[in-house]
Short mmCIF file of C-alpha atoms in Angstrom, two decimals:
data_model
loop_
_atom_site.label_atom_id
_atom_site.label_comp_id
_atom_site.label_asym_id
_atom_site.label_seq_id
_atom_site.Cartn_x
_atom_site.Cartn_y
_atom_site.Cartn_z
CA MET A 258 155.51 -79.57 -122.99
CA ASP A 259 157.84 -77.28 -124.83
CA VAL A 260 156.99 -73.58 -124.24
CA LYS A 261 157.87 -72.99 -127.87
CA VAL A 262 154.60 -74.57 -129.07
CA ILE A 263 152.87 -71.13 -128.12
CA ASN A 264 154.81 -69.19 -130.76
CA PRO A 265 152.84 -70.25 -133.80
CA PHE A 266 149.63 -69.25 -132.07
CA ILE A 267 151.09 -65.84 -131.05
CA ASP A 268 152.32 -65.35 -134.65
CA ALA A 269 148.86 -66.49 -135.99
CA ILE A 270 147.06 -63.86 -133.85
CA MET A 271 149.49 -61.28 -134.66
CA ASN A 272 148.92 -62.03 -138.58
CA ILE A 273 145.05 -62.52 -138.50
CA MET A 274 143.84 -59.84 -136.21
CA PRO A 275 145.06 -56.88 -138.21
CA GLN A 276 143.34 -58.34 -141.26
CA LEU A 277 140.07 -58.31 -139.43
CA GLY A 278 140.50 -54.55 -138.66
CA PHE A 279 142.37 -54.60 -135.25
CA GLN A 280 144.99 -51.91 -135.05
CA ASN A 281 147.23 -52.77 -132.12
CA VAL A 282 147.74 -56.42 -131.25
CA VAL A 283 150.09 -57.28 -128.49
CA LYS A 284 151.20 -60.25 -126.33
CA GLY A 285 150.00 -60.02 -122.54
CA LYS A 286 150.78 -62.33 -119.62
CA LEU A 287 152.05 -65.83 -119.94
CA SER A 288 151.56 -68.36 -117.41
CA VAL A 289 151.23 -72.13 -116.74
CA GLY A 290 147.78 -73.44 -115.84
CA GLU A 291 146.93 -76.84 -114.08
CA GLN A 292 143.89 -79.05 -114.25
CA PHE A 293 140.99 -76.66 -115.19
CA VAL A 294 140.50 -73.85 -117.42
CA GLU A 295 137.89 -71.57 -115.79
CA SER A 296 135.64 -70.27 -118.61
CA LYS A 297 135.15 -66.41 -118.81
CA GLY A 298 131.81 -67.12 -120.43
CA ILE A 299 132.65 -68.04 -123.90
CA THR A 300 135.17 -70.75 -124.59
CA VAL A 301 135.90 -72.27 -128.08
CA LEU A 302 137.72 -75.64 -128.23
CA VAL A 303 139.68 -76.66 -131.18
CA GLY A 304 141.44 -80.12 -131.21
CA LEU A 305 144.73 -80.92 -132.76
CA THR A 306 145.96 -84.29 -134.09
CA ASP A 307 148.60 -85.98 -136.06
CA GLN A 308 152.16 -85.03 -135.18
CA LEU A 309 151.05 -82.61 -132.42
CA ARG A 310 148.04 -83.80 -130.40
CA GLY A 311 146.10 -81.59 -128.04
CA ASN A 312 143.44 -78.96 -127.49
CA ILE A 313 143.39 -75.23 -127.49
CA ALA A 314 140.79 -73.51 -125.51
CA TYR A 315 140.09 -69.85 -126.64
CA ASN A 316 138.58 -68.03 -123.77
CA PHE A 317 136.69 -64.70 -123.88
CA THR A 318 134.18 -62.80 -121.85
CA GLU A 319 130.81 -62.29 -123.61
CA ALA A 320 131.40 -58.50 -123.96
CA THR A 321 134.70 -59.29 -125.62
CA ALA A 322 133.38 -61.97 -128.00
CA MET A 323 130.53 -59.49 -129.07
CA SER A 324 132.98 -56.69 -129.64
CA ILE A 325 135.41 -58.86 -131.67
CA ALA A 326 132.41 -60.25 -133.76
CA SER A 327 131.05 -56.66 -134.35
CA LYS A 328 134.63 -55.63 -135.62
CA MET A 329 134.77 -58.77 -137.92
CA MET A 330 131.44 -57.86 -139.40
CA MET A 331 132.61 -54.33 -140.23
CA GLY A 332 131.20 -52.56 -137.32
CA MET A 333 127.67 -53.95 -137.37
CA PRO A 334 126.47 -53.48 -133.81
CA VAL A 335 126.22 -56.88 -131.90
CA THR A 336 124.20 -56.73 -128.61
CA THR A 337 123.69 -60.53 -128.25
CA LEU A 338 125.80 -63.50 -129.27
CA ASP A 339 123.28 -64.55 -131.95
CA ASP A 340 124.00 -67.05 -134.84
CA LEU A 341 126.11 -64.63 -136.99
CA ALA A 342 128.26 -63.55 -134.04
CA GLN A 343 128.74 -67.18 -132.97
CA SER A 344 129.71 -68.08 -136.52
CA ALA A 345 132.22 -65.07 -136.69
CA ILE A 346 133.84 -66.01 -133.33
CA SER A 347 134.14 -69.73 -134.34
CA GLU A 348 135.68 -68.66 -137.69
CA LEU A 349 138.21 -66.54 -135.86
CA THR A 350 139.34 -69.46 -133.91
CA ASN A 351 139.39 -71.61 -136.87
CA MET A 352 141.53 -69.06 -138.86
CA VAL A 353 143.98 -68.65 -136.05
CA THR A 354 144.39 -72.45 -135.34
CA GLY A 355 144.68 -73.16 -139.14
CA ASN A 356 147.21 -70.38 -139.50
CA ALA A 357 149.31 -71.77 -136.59
CA ALA A 358 149.03 -75.40 -138.01
CA THR A 359 150.53 -73.99 -141.26
CA ARG A 360 153.39 -72.41 -139.36
CA PHE A 361 154.02 -75.88 -137.41
CA GLU A 362 153.94 -77.50 -140.80
CA LYS A 363 156.73 -75.20 -142.09
CA ASP A 364 158.75 -76.38 -139.03
CA GLY A 365 158.24 -79.98 -140.14
CA LEU A 366 155.34 -80.91 -137.84
CA ARG A 367 152.07 -82.13 -139.51
CA VAL A 368 149.12 -80.87 -137.58
CA ASP A 369 145.46 -81.47 -138.47
CA ILE A 370 142.64 -79.43 -136.64
CA SER A 371 139.16 -80.31 -135.73
CA PRO A 372 136.25 -77.92 -136.27
CA PRO A 373 135.50 -75.53 -133.46
CA SER A 374 133.10 -76.12 -130.77
CA LEU A 375 131.79 -72.98 -129.04
CA VAL A 376 130.85 -73.46 -125.39
CA VAL A 377 128.73 -70.90 -123.82
CA GLY A 378 127.21 -70.58 -120.30
CA GLU A 379 127.89 -69.44 -116.66
CA ASN A 380 130.23 -71.07 -114.29
CA PHE A 381 131.82 -73.79 -116.11
CA LYS A 382 135.34 -75.13 -116.43
CA LEU A 383 137.21 -77.42 -118.89
CA LYS A 384 140.02 -79.78 -118.99
CA VAL A 385 142.13 -79.83 -121.97
CA SER A 386 143.64 -83.28 -122.39
CA SER A 387 146.97 -82.46 -120.64
CA ALA A 388 147.35 -81.90 -116.82
CA LYS A 389 149.50 -78.86 -117.46
CA PHE A 390 148.73 -76.31 -120.14
CA LEU A 391 150.16 -72.86 -121.27
CA VAL A 392 148.12 -69.74 -120.85
CA VAL A 393 148.96 -66.82 -123.04
CA GLU A 394 146.83 -63.59 -123.23
CA MET A 395 146.67 -61.73 -126.46
CA ILE A 396 145.33 -58.14 -126.42
CA ALA A 397 143.79 -56.72 -129.52
CA ASP A 398 142.63 -52.99 -129.19
CA SER A 399 142.31 -53.71 -125.33
CA LEU A 400 140.22 -56.79 -126.03
CA VAL A 401 141.68 -59.90 -124.15
CA ILE A 402 141.75 -63.23 -125.81
CA GLU A 403 143.11 -65.93 -123.48
CA LEU A 404 144.69 -69.02 -125.18
CA ASN A 405 144.85 -72.17 -123.09
CA ILE A 406 147.20 -74.48 -124.98
CA GLY A 407 147.31 -78.13 -124.04
CA ILE A 408 149.59 -80.54 -125.93
CA GLU A 409 150.03 -84.12 -125.04
CA MET B 117 115.77 -81.01 -164.91
CA ILE B 118 115.24 -78.22 -162.20
CA LYS B 119 117.98 -75.67 -162.83
CA ILE B 120 120.02 -74.22 -159.83
CA ARG B 121 119.32 -70.49 -159.86
CA VAL B 122 122.14 -67.89 -159.64
CA LEU B 123 122.03 -64.21 -158.86
CA ILE B 124 124.92 -62.09 -160.10
CA VAL B 125 125.66 -58.99 -158.17
CA ASP B 126 128.22 -56.99 -160.20
CA ASP B 127 128.39 -53.52 -161.42
CA SER B 128 130.26 -54.36 -164.75
CA PRO B 129 128.04 -55.56 -167.55
CA PHE B 130 131.16 -57.16 -168.97
CA SER B 131 131.77 -59.20 -165.79
CA GLN B 132 128.04 -60.26 -165.65
CA ARG B 133 128.41 -61.54 -169.31
CA LEU B 134 131.44 -63.48 -168.36
CA ILE B 135 129.81 -65.22 -165.39
CA LYS B 136 126.76 -65.96 -167.61
CA ASP B 137 128.86 -67.46 -170.26
CA ALA B 138 130.72 -69.55 -167.64
CA LEU B 139 127.47 -71.08 -166.53
CA LYS B 140 126.00 -71.67 -170.10
CA GLU B 141 124.79 -75.14 -170.79
CA SER B 142 125.23 -76.13 -167.20
CA LYS B 143 122.69 -77.07 -164.66
CA TYR B 144 122.90 -73.55 -163.36
CA GLU B 145 120.70 -70.63 -164.77
CA VAL B 146 121.10 -66.93 -164.14
CA CYS B 147 117.95 -65.80 -162.62
CA GLY B 148 119.00 -62.20 -162.04
CA CYS B 149 121.68 -59.53 -162.31
CA ALA B 150 122.12 -56.68 -160.04
CA GLY B 151 124.48 -53.72 -160.69
CA THR B 152 124.41 -52.24 -157.10
CA GLY B 153 124.34 -53.83 -153.55
CA SER B 154 120.86 -52.43 -152.74
CA ASP B 155 119.49 -53.78 -155.93
CA GLY B 156 121.19 -57.19 -155.09
CA ILE B 157 119.51 -57.28 -151.70
CA ARG B 158 116.22 -56.39 -153.23
CA GLN B 159 116.45 -59.10 -155.87
CA TYR B 160 117.53 -61.65 -153.35
CA ARG B 161 114.42 -61.12 -151.40
CA GLU B 162 112.32 -61.31 -154.45
CA LEU B 163 114.00 -64.31 -156.39
CA GLN B 164 115.40 -66.36 -153.46
CA PRO B 165 118.25 -67.70 -155.66
CA ASP B 166 120.19 -70.86 -154.73
CA LEU B 167 123.55 -69.13 -155.18
CA VAL B 168 124.88 -65.60 -155.40
CA THR B 169 128.04 -64.40 -157.04
CA MET B 170 129.27 -61.04 -155.35
CA ASP B 171 131.74 -58.64 -156.88
CA LEU B 172 133.72 -56.66 -154.08
CA THR B 173 133.40 -53.06 -155.41
CA LEU B 174 129.98 -52.07 -155.86
CA PRO B 175 129.02 -48.34 -156.65
CA ASP B 176 126.90 -48.07 -153.41
CA MET B 177 128.43 -50.31 -150.89
CA ASP B 178 131.39 -52.70 -150.23
CA GLY B 179 130.68 -56.18 -151.50
CA LEU B 180 131.43 -57.98 -148.17
CA GLU B 181 128.99 -55.51 -146.49
CA CYS B 182 126.41 -56.59 -149.03
CA CYS B 183 127.28 -60.33 -148.31
CA ARG B 184 126.70 -59.46 -144.70
CA GLU B 185 123.35 -58.03 -145.29
CA LEU B 186 122.15 -61.04 -147.40
CA LEU B 187 123.32 -63.48 -144.68
CA THR B 188 121.50 -61.49 -142.27
CA ILE B 189 118.34 -61.94 -144.33
CA ASP B 190 119.01 -65.67 -145.05
CA PRO B 191 121.85 -67.20 -142.87
CA ALA B 192 121.71 -70.32 -144.97
CA GLY B 193 122.49 -68.25 -148.13
CA LYS B 194 125.28 -69.64 -150.41
CA ILE B 195 127.49 -66.61 -151.63
CA VAL B 196 130.71 -66.79 -153.61
CA VAL B 197 132.83 -63.83 -154.14
CA VAL B 198 134.06 -63.21 -157.77
CA SER B 199 136.41 -60.22 -157.80
CA ALA B 200 139.50 -58.75 -159.45
CA MET B 201 141.13 -58.89 -155.84
CA LYS B 202 141.73 -62.14 -153.97
CA ASP B 203 144.10 -62.00 -151.02
CA GLU B 204 144.44 -63.54 -147.67
CA ALA B 205 142.88 -60.57 -145.86
CA ILE B 206 139.66 -60.68 -148.17
CA ILE B 207 139.37 -64.34 -147.76
CA ASN B 208 139.65 -64.22 -144.00
CA ARG B 209 137.28 -61.41 -143.72
CA GLY B 210 134.80 -62.90 -146.23
CA THR B 211 134.93 -66.37 -144.61
CA ALA B 212 134.32 -64.64 -141.17
CA ILE B 213 131.08 -63.24 -142.66
CA GLY B 214 130.13 -66.59 -144.19
CA VAL B 215 131.20 -66.48 -147.75
CA LYS B 216 131.67 -70.01 -149.27
CA ALA B 217 134.29 -69.47 -151.84
CA PHE B 218 136.28 -66.88 -153.71
CA PHE B 219 137.08 -66.59 -157.20
CA GLN B 220 139.49 -64.23 -159.09
CA LYS B 221 138.40 -62.42 -162.34
CA PRO B 222 138.39 -63.34 -165.15
CA VAL B 223 136.68 -66.39 -163.75
CA LYS B 224 137.06 -69.57 -165.60
CA SER B 225 134.11 -71.63 -166.29
CA GLU B 226 135.66 -74.94 -165.03
CA ALA B 227 136.61 -73.34 -161.75
CA LEU B 228 133.42 -71.73 -161.15
CA LEU B 229 131.34 -74.91 -162.02
CA LEU B 230 133.59 -77.00 -159.79
CA GLY B 231 133.34 -74.53 -156.86
CA PHE B 232 129.45 -74.42 -157.12
CA GLU B 233 129.46 -78.19 -157.26
CA GLN B 234 131.34 -78.53 -154.06
CA ILE B 235 129.02 -76.03 -152.31
CA ILE B 236 125.95 -77.73 -153.64
CA SER B 237 127.36 -81.32 -152.86
CA GLN B 238 127.92 -80.29 -149.21
CA GLN B 239 124.24 -80.75 -148.84
CA GLY B 240 124.06 -84.21 -150.48
CA ASN B 241 127.17 -85.24 -148.25
CA GLU B 242 124.65 -85.16 -145.22
CA ALA B 243 123.21 -88.42 -146.45
CA GLY B 244 126.39 -90.24 -146.13
CA GLN B 245 127.12 -88.78 -142.81
CA GLN B 246 123.70 -89.91 -141.64
CA HIS B 247 124.87 -93.32 -142.51
CA PHE B 248 128.06 -92.80 -140.39
CA LEU B 249 125.70 -92.22 -137.37
CA GLU B 250 124.89 -95.87 -137.36
CA TYR B 251 128.33 -96.93 -136.58
CA PHE B 252 128.37 -94.55 -133.60
CA ILE B 253 125.12 -95.76 -132.29
CA ALA B 254 126.35 -99.55 -132.69
CA ALA B 255 129.70 -98.64 -130.85
CA PHE B 256 127.80 -96.67 -128.24
CA THR B 257 125.23 -99.33 -127.09
CA LYS B 258 127.73 -102.30 -127.46
CA ASN B 259 130.39 -100.66 -125.24
CA ILE B 260 127.81 -99.80 -122.67
CA LYS B 261 126.93 -103.42 -122.36
CA ASP B 262 130.47 -104.81 -122.81
CA MET B 263 132.06 -102.44 -120.37
CA THR B 264 129.59 -102.32 -117.58
CA GLY B 265 127.31 -105.24 -118.04
CA MET B 266 124.21 -103.16 -118.02
CA ASP B 267 121.59 -103.49 -120.62
CA VAL B 268 120.57 -100.46 -122.85
CA LEU B 269 116.90 -100.32 -122.28
CA SER B 270 116.07 -97.85 -125.12
CA VAL B 271 117.67 -95.87 -127.74
CA ASP B 272 116.22 -92.64 -129.10
CA HIS B 273 117.87 -90.06 -131.42
CA SER B 274 116.93 -86.51 -132.54
CA LYS B 275 118.63 -83.96 -134.90
CA ILE B 276 119.56 -80.77 -133.17
CA GLN B 277 121.58 -77.74 -133.48
CA THR B 278 122.69 -76.75 -130.12
CA VAL B 279 123.68 -79.23 -127.29
CA VAL B 280 122.92 -78.35 -123.84
CA SER B 281 125.01 -80.17 -121.33
CA HIS B 282 123.73 -82.21 -118.29
CA GLY B 283 126.85 -81.85 -116.16
CA LEU B 284 129.89 -83.65 -117.64
CA GLY B 285 130.54 -83.49 -121.36
CA VAL B 286 133.50 -85.06 -123.27
CA ILE B 287 134.28 -83.48 -126.70
CA ILE B 288 136.46 -85.48 -129.14
CA GLY B 289 137.04 -83.51 -132.47
CA ILE B 290 136.84 -85.46 -135.80
CA THR B 291 139.20 -84.37 -138.68
CA GLY B 292 140.49 -85.77 -141.90
CA SER B 293 138.20 -86.39 -144.98
CA GLN B 294 135.26 -85.79 -142.76
CA GLN B 295 135.15 -82.96 -140.09
CA GLY B 296 132.93 -82.88 -136.99
CA ARG B 297 132.83 -83.88 -133.38
CA ILE B 298 131.52 -86.56 -131.09
CA MET B 299 130.39 -85.48 -127.57
CA LEU B 300 129.37 -87.69 -124.59
CA ASP B 301 127.10 -85.93 -122.06
CA VAL B 302 125.81 -87.17 -118.71
CA SER B 303 124.70 -85.69 -115.53
CA MET B 304 127.27 -85.75 -112.67
CA ASP B 305 125.13 -88.43 -110.86
CA VAL B 306 124.97 -90.71 -113.86
CA ALA B 307 128.71 -90.08 -114.45
CA GLN B 308 129.52 -91.24 -110.84
CA GLU B 309 127.24 -94.42 -111.00
CA PHE B 310 128.61 -95.22 -114.62
CA THR B 311 132.12 -94.94 -113.40
CA LYS B 312 131.41 -97.24 -110.40
CA LYS B 313 130.20 -99.78 -112.98
CA LEU B 314 133.11 -99.29 -115.25
CA LEU B 315 135.59 -99.67 -112.42
CA GLY B 316 133.60 -102.24 -110.40
CA THR B 317 134.13 -100.26 -107.16
CA ASP B 318 131.67 -98.56 -104.75
CA VAL B 319 133.87 -95.40 -104.18
CA VAL B 320 135.13 -93.13 -106.91
CA ALA B 321 136.90 -89.72 -106.96
CA ASP B 322 136.33 -86.91 -109.20
CA GLU B 323 139.60 -87.54 -111.11
CA ASP B 324 138.37 -91.34 -111.64
CA ILE B 325 135.12 -89.97 -113.14
CA PHE B 326 136.92 -87.46 -115.51
CA ASN B 327 139.45 -90.21 -116.62
CA SER B 328 136.83 -92.97 -117.04
CA ILE B 329 134.16 -91.02 -118.94
CA SER B 330 136.81 -89.51 -121.10
CA GLU B 331 138.36 -92.92 -121.88
CA PHE B 332 134.92 -94.47 -122.49
CA THR B 333 134.13 -91.65 -125.01
CA ASN B 334 137.55 -92.29 -126.69
CA ILE B 335 136.69 -96.04 -127.06
CA ILE B 336 133.33 -95.26 -128.69
CA ALA B 337 134.70 -92.65 -130.95
CA GLY B 338 137.84 -95.04 -131.76
CA HIS B 339 135.55 -98.08 -132.63
CA SER B 340 133.17 -96.02 -134.79
CA ILE B 341 135.92 -94.24 -136.75
CA SER B 342 137.77 -97.74 -137.37
CA GLU B 343 134.63 -99.09 -138.74
CA ILE B 344 134.10 -96.11 -140.91
CA ASN B 345 137.71 -96.18 -142.14
CA ASN B 346 137.32 -99.71 -143.12
CA VAL B 347 134.35 -98.79 -145.23
CA LEU B 348 136.02 -95.70 -146.76
CA LYS B 349 139.19 -97.85 -147.46
CA ALA B 350 141.44 -95.44 -149.31
CA LYS B 351 144.05 -93.78 -147.08
CA GLU B 352 143.14 -90.17 -148.50
CA PHE B 353 139.59 -90.53 -147.06
CA GLU B 354 140.84 -91.55 -143.68
CA ILE B 355 139.22 -89.89 -140.68
CA ARG B 356 141.23 -89.00 -137.42
CA LEU B 357 140.27 -88.01 -133.83
CA THR B 358 141.71 -85.36 -131.67
CA PRO B 359 142.31 -85.98 -127.89
CA PRO B 360 139.36 -85.49 -125.57
CA SER B 361 138.63 -82.38 -123.75
CA ILE B 362 136.05 -82.19 -120.87
CA ILE B 363 133.42 -79.57 -119.97
CA ILE B 364 132.11 -79.48 -116.47
CA GLY B 365 129.04 -77.44 -115.70
CA GLU B 366 125.24 -77.61 -116.05
CA SER B 367 122.93 -75.77 -118.69
CA ILE B 368 126.12 -75.08 -120.94
CA ALA B 369 125.44 -74.61 -124.72
CA ILE B 370 127.73 -76.37 -127.12
CA ILE B 371 127.51 -74.84 -130.57
CA ASN B 372 129.09 -75.70 -133.77
CA PRO B 373 127.61 -73.08 -136.11
CA LYS B 374 128.27 -75.10 -139.40
CA MET B 375 127.15 -78.39 -137.94
CA THR B 376 123.79 -80.29 -137.78
CA SER B 377 124.16 -82.94 -135.23
CA ASN B 378 122.24 -85.88 -133.90
CA THR B 379 121.77 -86.71 -130.22
CA VAL B 380 121.41 -90.28 -129.29
CA THR B 381 120.04 -91.07 -125.81
CA ALA B 382 120.63 -94.47 -124.32
CA LYS B 383 118.53 -95.23 -121.15
CA THR B 384 120.13 -97.58 -118.70
CA ALA B 385 119.28 -98.78 -115.10
CA ILE B 386 121.31 -95.81 -113.69
CA GLY B 387 120.00 -93.16 -115.89
CA PRO B 388 120.36 -91.83 -119.38
CA LEU B 389 123.62 -91.25 -121.41
CA HIS B 390 123.64 -88.85 -124.38
CA MET B 391 125.85 -89.03 -127.42
CA ASN B 392 126.01 -86.28 -129.96
CA VAL B 393 127.67 -86.73 -133.18
CA GLY B 394 127.66 -83.95 -135.88
CA PHE B 395 129.59 -83.45 -139.34
CA VAL B 396 130.27 -80.30 -141.24
CA GLY B 397 130.67 -80.70 -145.17
CA GLY B 398 133.43 -83.00 -146.17
CA LYS B 399 136.76 -81.49 -147.54
#
């Protein structure tokens, strides 16, 4: 897998997060993962198909997911990950993946994305359709979003 | 004919008038007009309209703030923004809150009617999608028998919002003219026994289980979607699948906020297999 595939995702986060009210968005650690993505508590899966096939797992702690949802809903307090907060987090990953797909298309790669599946629970892990995957941390106002990108 | 009732929230009487005119002689009727956000919320509670048009600049609050309050009262509310401003940031923030569509003033009658039609028809679309479920059930039961030789003792299905996993879940995304996902969900014990049947061996490693259950799901999804694509015919209605991902863990909730799904449980000699299929509104 070419490490360049992460750039459209990084650019998408850099572009979308400020629109949702985040001030300072930076790239954190980059690494390669093998076999399993260990969930931090909330993991959102989005599938890619057409000229690029694979899965993205967006990984958040519950506290981070709630803080992001609160910011997206203009500061409304979020104390549990209720329907509205779930919908906001799921929309965020949809927007980011959609924005990244548009960037791939500009580079001549057609990409179609699936609706997000929000996976919530304790102690679970995931496999993202490729044995090795790229892990990049994005930090928005000190909140960490971990992207696990597995492309076939 | 029963009319579809629309509440207009806009502080400009001129804009209220334009929207009313745009909906004239259609199946929509304007059931109320509010000039402030708080009046909009009050009228929403009282009138329970089918659709709301929302301006973004209201004298007492931000229009998106008002949308959020309405959706807190009624998460199934159908709100469209009609505003002088329409840029990417507004669309992204609004979509995040749950706004269905965005229109720029002065709004054209055809555009508004078409947009409303799409929002309303998303509900009607469910009937077609319910029909798709039959193809998934057929592929599910046929492949259990064909690939393992086991009989399916009974098949149940129920409509649900949130799936709670039994141990091993395989998710495959559905995209193209219909958007959704299929998930196969089994306990680790059933996964192990099922893999033994699939491979015809007595000893299986975890890796064999992950690969086999994931490929089994891929086959069911592939068969179902091929059948549906044959029915839909035209290339522009084609449905495609994304590669499988696997979730390992018990009592894990799998949530797709915009989706109502059906879980189909097939009982076999080695235990139950659960297949969940859900769609969101078509494109």
